[in-house]
Coordinates of C-alpha atoms in Angstrom, one line a residue:
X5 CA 59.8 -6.2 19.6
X6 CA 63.1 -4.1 19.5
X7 CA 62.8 -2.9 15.8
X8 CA 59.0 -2.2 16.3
X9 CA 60.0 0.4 19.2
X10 CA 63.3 1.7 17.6
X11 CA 60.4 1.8 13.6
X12 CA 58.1 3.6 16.5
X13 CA 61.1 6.0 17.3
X14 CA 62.6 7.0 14.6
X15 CA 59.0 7.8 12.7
X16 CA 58.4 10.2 15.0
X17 CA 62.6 11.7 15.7
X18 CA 62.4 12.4 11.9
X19 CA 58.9 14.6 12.2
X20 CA 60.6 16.2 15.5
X21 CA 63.6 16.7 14.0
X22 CA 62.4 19.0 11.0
X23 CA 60.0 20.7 13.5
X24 CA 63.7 21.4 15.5
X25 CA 65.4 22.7 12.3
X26 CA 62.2 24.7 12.0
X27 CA 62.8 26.6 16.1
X28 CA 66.1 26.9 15.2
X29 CA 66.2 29.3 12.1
X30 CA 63.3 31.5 13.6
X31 CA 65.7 31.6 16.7
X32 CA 68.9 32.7 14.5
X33 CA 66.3 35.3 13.4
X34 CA 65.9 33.7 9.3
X35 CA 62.1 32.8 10.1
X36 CA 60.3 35.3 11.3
X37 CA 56.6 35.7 11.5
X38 CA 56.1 37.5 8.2
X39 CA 58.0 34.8 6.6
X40 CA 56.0 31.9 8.1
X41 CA 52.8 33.3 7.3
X42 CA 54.3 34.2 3.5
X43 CA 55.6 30.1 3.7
X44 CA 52.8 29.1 4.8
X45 CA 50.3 30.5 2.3
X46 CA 52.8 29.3 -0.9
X47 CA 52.9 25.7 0.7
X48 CA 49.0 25.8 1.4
X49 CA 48.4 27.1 -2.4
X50 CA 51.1 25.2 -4.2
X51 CA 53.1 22.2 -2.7
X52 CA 50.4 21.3 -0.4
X53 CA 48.0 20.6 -3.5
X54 CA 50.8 19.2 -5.3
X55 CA 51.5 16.7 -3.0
X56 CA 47.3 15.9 -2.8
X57 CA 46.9 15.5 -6.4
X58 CA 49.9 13.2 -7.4
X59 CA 49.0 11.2 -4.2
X60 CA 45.4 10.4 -5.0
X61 CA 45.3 10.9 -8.7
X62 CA 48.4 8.2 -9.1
X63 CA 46.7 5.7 -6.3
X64 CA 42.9 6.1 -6.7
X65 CA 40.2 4.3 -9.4
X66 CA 36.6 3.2 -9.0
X67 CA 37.3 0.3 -7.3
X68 CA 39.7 1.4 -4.9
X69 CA 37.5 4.8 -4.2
X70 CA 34.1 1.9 -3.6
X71 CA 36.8 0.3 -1.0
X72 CA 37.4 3.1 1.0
X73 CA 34.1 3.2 2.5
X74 CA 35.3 2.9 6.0
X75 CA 37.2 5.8 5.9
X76 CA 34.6 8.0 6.6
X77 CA 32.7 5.4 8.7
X78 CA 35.7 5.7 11.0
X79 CA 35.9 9.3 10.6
X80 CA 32.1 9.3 12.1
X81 CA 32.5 6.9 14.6
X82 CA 35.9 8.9 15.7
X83 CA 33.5 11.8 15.8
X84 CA 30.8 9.9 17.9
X85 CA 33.3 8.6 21.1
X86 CA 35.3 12.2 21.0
X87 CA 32.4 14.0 20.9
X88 CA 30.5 11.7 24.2
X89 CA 34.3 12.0 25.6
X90 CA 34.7 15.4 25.6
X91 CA 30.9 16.7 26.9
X92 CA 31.1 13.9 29.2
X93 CA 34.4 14.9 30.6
X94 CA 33.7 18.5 30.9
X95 CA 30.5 18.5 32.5
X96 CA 32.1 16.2 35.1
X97 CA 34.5 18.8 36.1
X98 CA 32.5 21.6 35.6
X99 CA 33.6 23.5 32.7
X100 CA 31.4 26.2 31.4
X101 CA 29.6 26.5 28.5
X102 CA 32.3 28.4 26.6
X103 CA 34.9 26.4 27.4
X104 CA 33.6 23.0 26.7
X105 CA 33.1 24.1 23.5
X106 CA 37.1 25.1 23.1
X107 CA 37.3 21.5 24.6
X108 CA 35.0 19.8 22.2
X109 CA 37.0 21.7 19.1
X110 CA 40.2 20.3 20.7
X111 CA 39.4 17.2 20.7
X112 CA 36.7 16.6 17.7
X113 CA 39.7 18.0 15.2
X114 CA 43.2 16.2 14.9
X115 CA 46.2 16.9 12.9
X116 CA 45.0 15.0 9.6
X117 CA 47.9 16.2 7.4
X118 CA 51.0 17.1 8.4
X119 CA 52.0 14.6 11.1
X120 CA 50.3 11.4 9.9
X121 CA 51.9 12.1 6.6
X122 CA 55.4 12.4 8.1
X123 CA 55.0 9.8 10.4
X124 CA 54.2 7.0 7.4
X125 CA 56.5 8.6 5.3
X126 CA 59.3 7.6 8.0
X127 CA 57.4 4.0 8.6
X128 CA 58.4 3.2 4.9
X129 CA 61.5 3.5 4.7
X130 CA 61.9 2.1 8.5
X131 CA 63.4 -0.7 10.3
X132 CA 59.7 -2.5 10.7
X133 CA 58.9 -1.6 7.1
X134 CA 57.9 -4.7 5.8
X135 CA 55.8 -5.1 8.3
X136 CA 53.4 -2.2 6.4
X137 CA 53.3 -4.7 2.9
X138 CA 50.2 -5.9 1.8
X139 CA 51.9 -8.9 -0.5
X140 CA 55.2 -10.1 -1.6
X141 CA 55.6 -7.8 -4.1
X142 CA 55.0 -4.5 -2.2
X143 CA 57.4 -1.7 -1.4
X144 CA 58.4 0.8 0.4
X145 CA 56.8 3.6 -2.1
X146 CA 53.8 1.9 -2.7
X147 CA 53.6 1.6 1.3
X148 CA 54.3 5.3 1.7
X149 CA 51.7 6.1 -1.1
X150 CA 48.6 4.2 0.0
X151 CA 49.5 5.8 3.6
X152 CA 48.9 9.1 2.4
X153 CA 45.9 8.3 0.4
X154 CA 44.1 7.3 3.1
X155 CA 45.4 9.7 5.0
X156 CA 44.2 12.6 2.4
X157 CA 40.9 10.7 2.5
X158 CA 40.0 11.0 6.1
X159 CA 41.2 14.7 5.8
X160 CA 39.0 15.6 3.4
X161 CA 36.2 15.2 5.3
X162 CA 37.9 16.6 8.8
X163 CA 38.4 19.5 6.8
X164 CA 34.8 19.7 5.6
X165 CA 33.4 19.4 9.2
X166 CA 36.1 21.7 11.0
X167 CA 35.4 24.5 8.7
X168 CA 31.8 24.1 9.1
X169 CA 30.9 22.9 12.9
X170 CA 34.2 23.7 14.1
X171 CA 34.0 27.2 13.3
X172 CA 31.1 27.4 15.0
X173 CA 32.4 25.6 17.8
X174 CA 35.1 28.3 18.2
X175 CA 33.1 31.4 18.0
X176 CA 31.4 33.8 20.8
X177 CA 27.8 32.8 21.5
X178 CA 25.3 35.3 23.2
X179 CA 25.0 32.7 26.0
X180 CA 28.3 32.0 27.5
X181 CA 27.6 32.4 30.7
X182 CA 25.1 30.1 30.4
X183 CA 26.0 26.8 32.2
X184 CA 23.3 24.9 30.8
X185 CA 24.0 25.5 27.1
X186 CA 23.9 23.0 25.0
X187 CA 26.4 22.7 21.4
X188 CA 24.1 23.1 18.7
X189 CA 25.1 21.7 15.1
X190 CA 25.4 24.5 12.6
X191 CA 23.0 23.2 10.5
X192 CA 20.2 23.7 13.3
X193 CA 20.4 27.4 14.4
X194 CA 17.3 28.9 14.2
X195 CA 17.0 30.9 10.9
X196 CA 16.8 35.0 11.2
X197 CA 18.7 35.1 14.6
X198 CA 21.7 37.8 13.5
X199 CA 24.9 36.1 14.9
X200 CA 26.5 39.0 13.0
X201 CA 25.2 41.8 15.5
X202 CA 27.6 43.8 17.4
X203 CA 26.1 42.4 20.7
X204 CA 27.5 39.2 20.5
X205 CA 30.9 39.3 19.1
X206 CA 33.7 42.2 18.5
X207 CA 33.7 44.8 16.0
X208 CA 36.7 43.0 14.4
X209 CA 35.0 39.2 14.9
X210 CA 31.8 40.5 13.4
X211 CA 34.2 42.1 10.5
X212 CA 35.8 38.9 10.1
X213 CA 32.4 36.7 10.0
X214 CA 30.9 38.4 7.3
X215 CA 31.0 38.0 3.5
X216 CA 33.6 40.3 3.0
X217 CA 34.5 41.9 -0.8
X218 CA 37.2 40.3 -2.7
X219 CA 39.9 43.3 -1.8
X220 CA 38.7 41.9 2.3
X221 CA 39.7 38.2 0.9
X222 CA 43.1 38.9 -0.5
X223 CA 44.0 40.5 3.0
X224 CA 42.8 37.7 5.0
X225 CA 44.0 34.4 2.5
X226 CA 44.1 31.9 5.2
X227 CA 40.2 32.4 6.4
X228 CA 37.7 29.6 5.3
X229 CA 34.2 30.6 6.0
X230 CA 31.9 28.0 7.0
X231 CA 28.1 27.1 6.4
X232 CA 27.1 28.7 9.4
X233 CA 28.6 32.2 8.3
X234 CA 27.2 31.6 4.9
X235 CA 23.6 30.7 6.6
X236 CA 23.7 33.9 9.5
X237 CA 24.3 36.1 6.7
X238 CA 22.0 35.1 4.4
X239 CA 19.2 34.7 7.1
X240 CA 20.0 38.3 8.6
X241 CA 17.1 40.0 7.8
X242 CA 19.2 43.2 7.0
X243 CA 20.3 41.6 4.2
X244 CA 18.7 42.4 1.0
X245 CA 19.4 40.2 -2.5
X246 CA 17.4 39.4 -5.0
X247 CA 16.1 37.0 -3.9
X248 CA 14.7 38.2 -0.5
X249 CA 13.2 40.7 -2.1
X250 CA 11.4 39.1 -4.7
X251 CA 9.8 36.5 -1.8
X252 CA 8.9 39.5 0.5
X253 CA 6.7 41.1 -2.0
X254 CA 6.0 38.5 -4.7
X255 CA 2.4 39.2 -5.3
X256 CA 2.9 42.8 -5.8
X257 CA 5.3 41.8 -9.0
X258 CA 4.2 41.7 -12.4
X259 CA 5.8 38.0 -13.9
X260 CA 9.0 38.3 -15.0
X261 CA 10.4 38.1 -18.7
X262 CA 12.4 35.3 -19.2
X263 CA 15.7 37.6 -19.7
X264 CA 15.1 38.9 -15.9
X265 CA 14.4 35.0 -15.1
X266 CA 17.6 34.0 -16.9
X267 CA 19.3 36.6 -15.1
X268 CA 18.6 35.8 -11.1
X269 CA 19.0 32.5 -12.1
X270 CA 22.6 33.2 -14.0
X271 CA 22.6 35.5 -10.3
X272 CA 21.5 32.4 -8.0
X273 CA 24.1 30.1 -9.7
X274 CA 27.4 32.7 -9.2
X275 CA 26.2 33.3 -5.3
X276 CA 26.0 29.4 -4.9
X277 CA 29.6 29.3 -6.9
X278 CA 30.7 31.9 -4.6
X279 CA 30.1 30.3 -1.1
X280 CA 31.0 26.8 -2.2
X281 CA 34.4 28.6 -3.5
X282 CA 34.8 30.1 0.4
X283 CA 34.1 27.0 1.6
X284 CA 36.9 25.9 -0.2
X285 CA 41.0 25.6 -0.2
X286 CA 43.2 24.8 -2.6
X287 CA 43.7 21.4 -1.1
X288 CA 40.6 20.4 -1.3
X289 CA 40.0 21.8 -5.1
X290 CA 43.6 19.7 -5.6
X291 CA 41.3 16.4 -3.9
X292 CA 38.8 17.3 -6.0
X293 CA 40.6 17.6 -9.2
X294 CA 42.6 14.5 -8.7
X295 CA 39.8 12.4 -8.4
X296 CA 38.7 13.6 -11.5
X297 CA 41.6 12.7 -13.7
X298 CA 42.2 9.5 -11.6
X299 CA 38.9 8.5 -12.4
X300 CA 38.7 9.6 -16.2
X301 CA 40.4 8.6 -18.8
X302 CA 42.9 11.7 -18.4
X303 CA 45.1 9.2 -15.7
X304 CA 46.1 7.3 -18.4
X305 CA 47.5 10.7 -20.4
X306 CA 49.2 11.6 -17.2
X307 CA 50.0 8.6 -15.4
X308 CA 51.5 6.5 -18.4
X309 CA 55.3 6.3 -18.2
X310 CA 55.0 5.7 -22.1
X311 CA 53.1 9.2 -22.8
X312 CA 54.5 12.7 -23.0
X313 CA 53.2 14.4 -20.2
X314 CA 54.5 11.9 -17.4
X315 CA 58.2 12.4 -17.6
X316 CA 57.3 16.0 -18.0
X317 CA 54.3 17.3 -16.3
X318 CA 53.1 14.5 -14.1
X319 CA 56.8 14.2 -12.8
X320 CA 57.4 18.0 -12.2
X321 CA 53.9 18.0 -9.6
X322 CA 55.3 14.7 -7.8
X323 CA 58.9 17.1 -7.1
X324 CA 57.0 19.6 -6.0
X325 CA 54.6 17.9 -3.8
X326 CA 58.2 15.9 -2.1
X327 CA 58.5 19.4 -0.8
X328 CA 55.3 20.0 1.2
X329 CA 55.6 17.8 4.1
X330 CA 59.3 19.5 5.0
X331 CA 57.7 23.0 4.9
X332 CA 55.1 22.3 7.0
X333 CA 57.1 20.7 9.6
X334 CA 59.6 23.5 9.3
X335 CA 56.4 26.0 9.7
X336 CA 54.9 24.0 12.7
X337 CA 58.7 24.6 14.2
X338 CA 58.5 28.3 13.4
X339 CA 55.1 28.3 15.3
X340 CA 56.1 26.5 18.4
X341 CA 58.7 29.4 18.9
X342 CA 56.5 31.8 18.1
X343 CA 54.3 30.3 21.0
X344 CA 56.8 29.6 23.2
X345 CA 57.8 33.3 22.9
X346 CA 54.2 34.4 23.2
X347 CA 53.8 32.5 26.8
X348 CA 53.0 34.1 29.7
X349 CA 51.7 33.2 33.2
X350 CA 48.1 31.8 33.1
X351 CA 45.2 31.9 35.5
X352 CA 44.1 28.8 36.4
X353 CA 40.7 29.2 34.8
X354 CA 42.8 29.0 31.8
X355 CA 44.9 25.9 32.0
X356 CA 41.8 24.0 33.6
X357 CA 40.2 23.6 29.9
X358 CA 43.7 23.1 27.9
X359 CA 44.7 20.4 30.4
X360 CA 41.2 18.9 30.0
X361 CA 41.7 19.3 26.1
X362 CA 45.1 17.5 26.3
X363 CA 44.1 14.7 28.3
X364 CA 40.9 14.1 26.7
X365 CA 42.9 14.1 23.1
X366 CA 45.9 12.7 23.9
X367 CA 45.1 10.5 26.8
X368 CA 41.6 9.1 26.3
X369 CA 41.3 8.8 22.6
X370 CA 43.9 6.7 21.8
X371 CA 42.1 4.5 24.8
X372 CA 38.7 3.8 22.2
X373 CA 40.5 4.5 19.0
X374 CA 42.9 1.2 19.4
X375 CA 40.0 -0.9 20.3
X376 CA 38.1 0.1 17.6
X377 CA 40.5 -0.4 14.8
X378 CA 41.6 -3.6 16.5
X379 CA 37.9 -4.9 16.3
X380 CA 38.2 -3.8 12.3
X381 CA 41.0 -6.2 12.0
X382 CA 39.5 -9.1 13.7
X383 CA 36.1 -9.0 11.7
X384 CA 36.0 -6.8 9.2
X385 CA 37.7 -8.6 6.5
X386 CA 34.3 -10.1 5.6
X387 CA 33.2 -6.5 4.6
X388 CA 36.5 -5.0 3.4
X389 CA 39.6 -5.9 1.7
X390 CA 41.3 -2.7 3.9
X391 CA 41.1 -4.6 7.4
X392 CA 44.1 -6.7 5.8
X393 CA 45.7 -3.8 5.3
X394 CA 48.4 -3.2 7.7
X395 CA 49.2 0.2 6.8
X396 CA 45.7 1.1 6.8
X397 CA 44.7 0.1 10.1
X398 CA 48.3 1.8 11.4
X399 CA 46.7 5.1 9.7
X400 CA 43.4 4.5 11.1
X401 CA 45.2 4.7 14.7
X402 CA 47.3 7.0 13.9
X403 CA 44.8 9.5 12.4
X404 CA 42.4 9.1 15.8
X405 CA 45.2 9.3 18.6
X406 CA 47.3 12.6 16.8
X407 CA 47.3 16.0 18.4
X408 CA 45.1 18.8 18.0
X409 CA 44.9 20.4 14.2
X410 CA 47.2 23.2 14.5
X411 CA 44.7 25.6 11.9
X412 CA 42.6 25.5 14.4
X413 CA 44.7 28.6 16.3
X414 CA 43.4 30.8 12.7
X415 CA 39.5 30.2 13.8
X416 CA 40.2 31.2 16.9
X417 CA 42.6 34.6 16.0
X418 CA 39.4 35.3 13.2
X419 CA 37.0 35.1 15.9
X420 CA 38.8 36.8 18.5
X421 CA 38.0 33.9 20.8
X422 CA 39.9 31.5 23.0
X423 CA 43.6 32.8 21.4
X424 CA 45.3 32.3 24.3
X425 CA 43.6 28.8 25.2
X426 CA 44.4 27.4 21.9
X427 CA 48.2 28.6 22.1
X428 CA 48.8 27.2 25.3
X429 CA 47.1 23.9 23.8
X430 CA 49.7 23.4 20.8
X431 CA 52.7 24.2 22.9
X432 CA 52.0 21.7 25.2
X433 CA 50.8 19.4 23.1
X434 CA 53.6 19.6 20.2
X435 CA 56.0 20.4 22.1
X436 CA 56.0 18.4 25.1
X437 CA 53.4 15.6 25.0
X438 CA 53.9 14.7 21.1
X439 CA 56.9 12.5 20.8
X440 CA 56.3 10.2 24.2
X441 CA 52.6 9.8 23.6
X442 CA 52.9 9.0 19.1
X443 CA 55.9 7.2 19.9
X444 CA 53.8 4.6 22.2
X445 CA 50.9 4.9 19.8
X446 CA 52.8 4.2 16.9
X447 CA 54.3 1.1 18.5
X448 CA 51.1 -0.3 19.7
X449 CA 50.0 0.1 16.0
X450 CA 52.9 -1.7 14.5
X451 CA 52.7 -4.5 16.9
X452 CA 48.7 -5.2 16.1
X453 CA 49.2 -5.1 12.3
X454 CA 52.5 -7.9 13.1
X455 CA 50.3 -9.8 15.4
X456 CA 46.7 -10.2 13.8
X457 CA 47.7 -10.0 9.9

């Protein structure tokens, strides 16, 4: 009992502690804002990937990509219970419409990355270690290795959803004053309504929503625009392609020669490139590409200590992905201070929805997210090799009961919506109600992997 709680401890000290390092140099002034954003955007572009692709390229193969099924079962059932949580939970204290979306953002949309991977980095090399093996001959890098891989795993599809219905989520709707408004999925807005009009959102929000030129892009790196944004556009009947045009007035046309049909095709094919690219980040082309090699016959050119490249180029991309984990701690530290700075007094309209947020992510999940992976380990081993797993089903926990995702406060600066509100959210939440709360969650998912495997 004493080494799962001091394992439980010092997983979550040595996150905490780089986070510290992190509030100290923006304090002494060697981390400013500019600097964390400039960090930021090299670690999200370089290291970041780095780490993605020598994590799941080194770790993944058909077999092992067929037995991660429940991933993204868990992922959806994670989804269901927040989701019936959070609307349940708001109504019952009365939230608006607004503000149980910020709620329902808050608590659909937990740190995937940063702290999960930190916290089973530290598990490996831990006191209660060996409790993670899978067999005798398991170690401590193998441990930290399959952590992360299913880690990356569920992110990719976190990512997927939060930069789709999530950015919906936080965004201004013409109705939100309406109490009795109901959260519609992006993919079922009603097609030729202009969310883009200056009547429902800001000059700068509209700005921001729209598909911008590539000079726009390179000033605003860090936005992802989702399906939604994508969909409003192409649907806003102000909008004239070729493709618009040619349906509005088809039977006036003469046919087309097969060069003009060659051409809106070639035209069709670079606007579908083009959205799937904004849809995009590098770490997700990095998932994308390492699944490719580590499903090829390319892993075997990188990933054989006998060949050329792997001392060489396989081993440079593992150094540089060591370093991404570090920088985004140290980042998340920067932010906190630049938060804490930020903080002023708050009406209580406004800490009504981030304490509801806070208790329904930190608080209630955990309370069905336990349960759930414990009833994996009990009977799932019938369907999956992965409920033996111990450090799967630790992830699995660890991956439902985290905080909020901390690039969540970008949607909400883009869309000139709920800034403050989201602030206040990953103060508290990082900076105060992290370490007791992961602490006990961490422990509680230690001692189920040492009692039922």
């Amino acid at each position: 009992m004493l080494n799962l709680i001091i394992a439980a401890v010092q997983a979550i000290l040595q996150v905490m502690v780089i986070v510290f390092f992190g509030f100290c140099l923006t304090r002494m002034g060697y981390f400013n804002m500019e600097k964390q954003k400039w960090l930021s955007k090299l670690n999200l572009v370089f290291f970041t990937p780095c780490l993605l692709f020598s994590n799941i390229a080194s770790t993944i193969s058909f077999e092992k990509l067929l037995a991660f099924w429940p991933i993204p079962v868990f992922y959806v059932v994670f989804g269901i219970l927040n989701y019936i949580c959070s609307q349940t939970t708001t109504r019952v204290l009365g939230l608006n419409a607004a503000y149980r979306r910020f709620v329902l953002a808050c608590v659909m949309f937990s740190n995937t990355n940063s702290l999960p991977i930190a916290t089973i980095t530290s598990l490996a090399v831990s006191e209660a270690g060996k409790i993670l093996f899978w067999n005798a001959d398991d170690t401590q890098e193998s441990v930290a290795a399959r952590g992360i891989s299913y880690t990356l795993f569920f992110a990719i599809f976190g990512n997927l959803v939060r930069w789709s219905y999530g950015y919906n989520l936080l965004r201004k709707h013409h109705d939100d004053d309406d109490d009795d408004e109901e959260v519609v999925p992006p993919m079922l807005i009603t097609p030729g309504y202009n969310y883009l009009s200056t009547n429902n959102a800001s000059p700068s929000s509209a700005s921001s929503l729209s598909i911008a030129s590539e000079a726009d892009l390179e000033h605003q790196p860090d936005r992802r625009l989702s399906t939604l944004t994508l969909a409003a556009q192409a649907d806003d009947p102000k909008v004239v392609d070729e493709t618009t045009g040619l349906l509005a007035t088809f039977p006036t046309y003469p046919a087309l020669s097969p060069a003009q049909e060659a051409s809106g095709l070639k035209n069709s094919l670079y606007r579908l490139a083009l959205r799937f690219h904004k849809f995009m980040s590098p770490p997700l082309y990095a998932a994308m590409l390492a699944l490719i090699v580590g499903l090829s016959p390319l892993k075997a050119v990188l990933y054989d200590p006998s060949s050329f490249l792997y001392p060489s180029f396989t081993k440079a991309i593992e150094i540089c992905g060591k370093a991404a984990v570090p920088l985004i701690l140290t980042c998340l530290g920067a932010q906190l201070t630049c938060i804490a700075r930020s903080q002023h007094t708050a009406s209580p309209a406004v800490k009504k929805p981030v304490a509801v947020a806070i208790g329904c992510r930190m608080l209630l999940a955990p309370l069905f997210v336990i349960p759930t992976v414990v009833l994996f380990v009990m009977y799932g081993a019938k369907w999956s090799t992965l409920a033996t797993d111990p450090v799967f089903n630790v992830m699995m926990i660890v991956l439902g009961s985290s905080p909020t995702a901390i690039n969540l406060v970008q949607i909400t600066q883009v869309n000139n919506i709920f800034e403050d509100e989201m602030l206040r959210m990953l103060f508290w939440s990082y900076g105060v109600v992290c370490v007791p709360i992961c602490t006990l969650t961490v422990f509680i998912a230690l001692s189920i992997v040492a009692k039922l495997l």
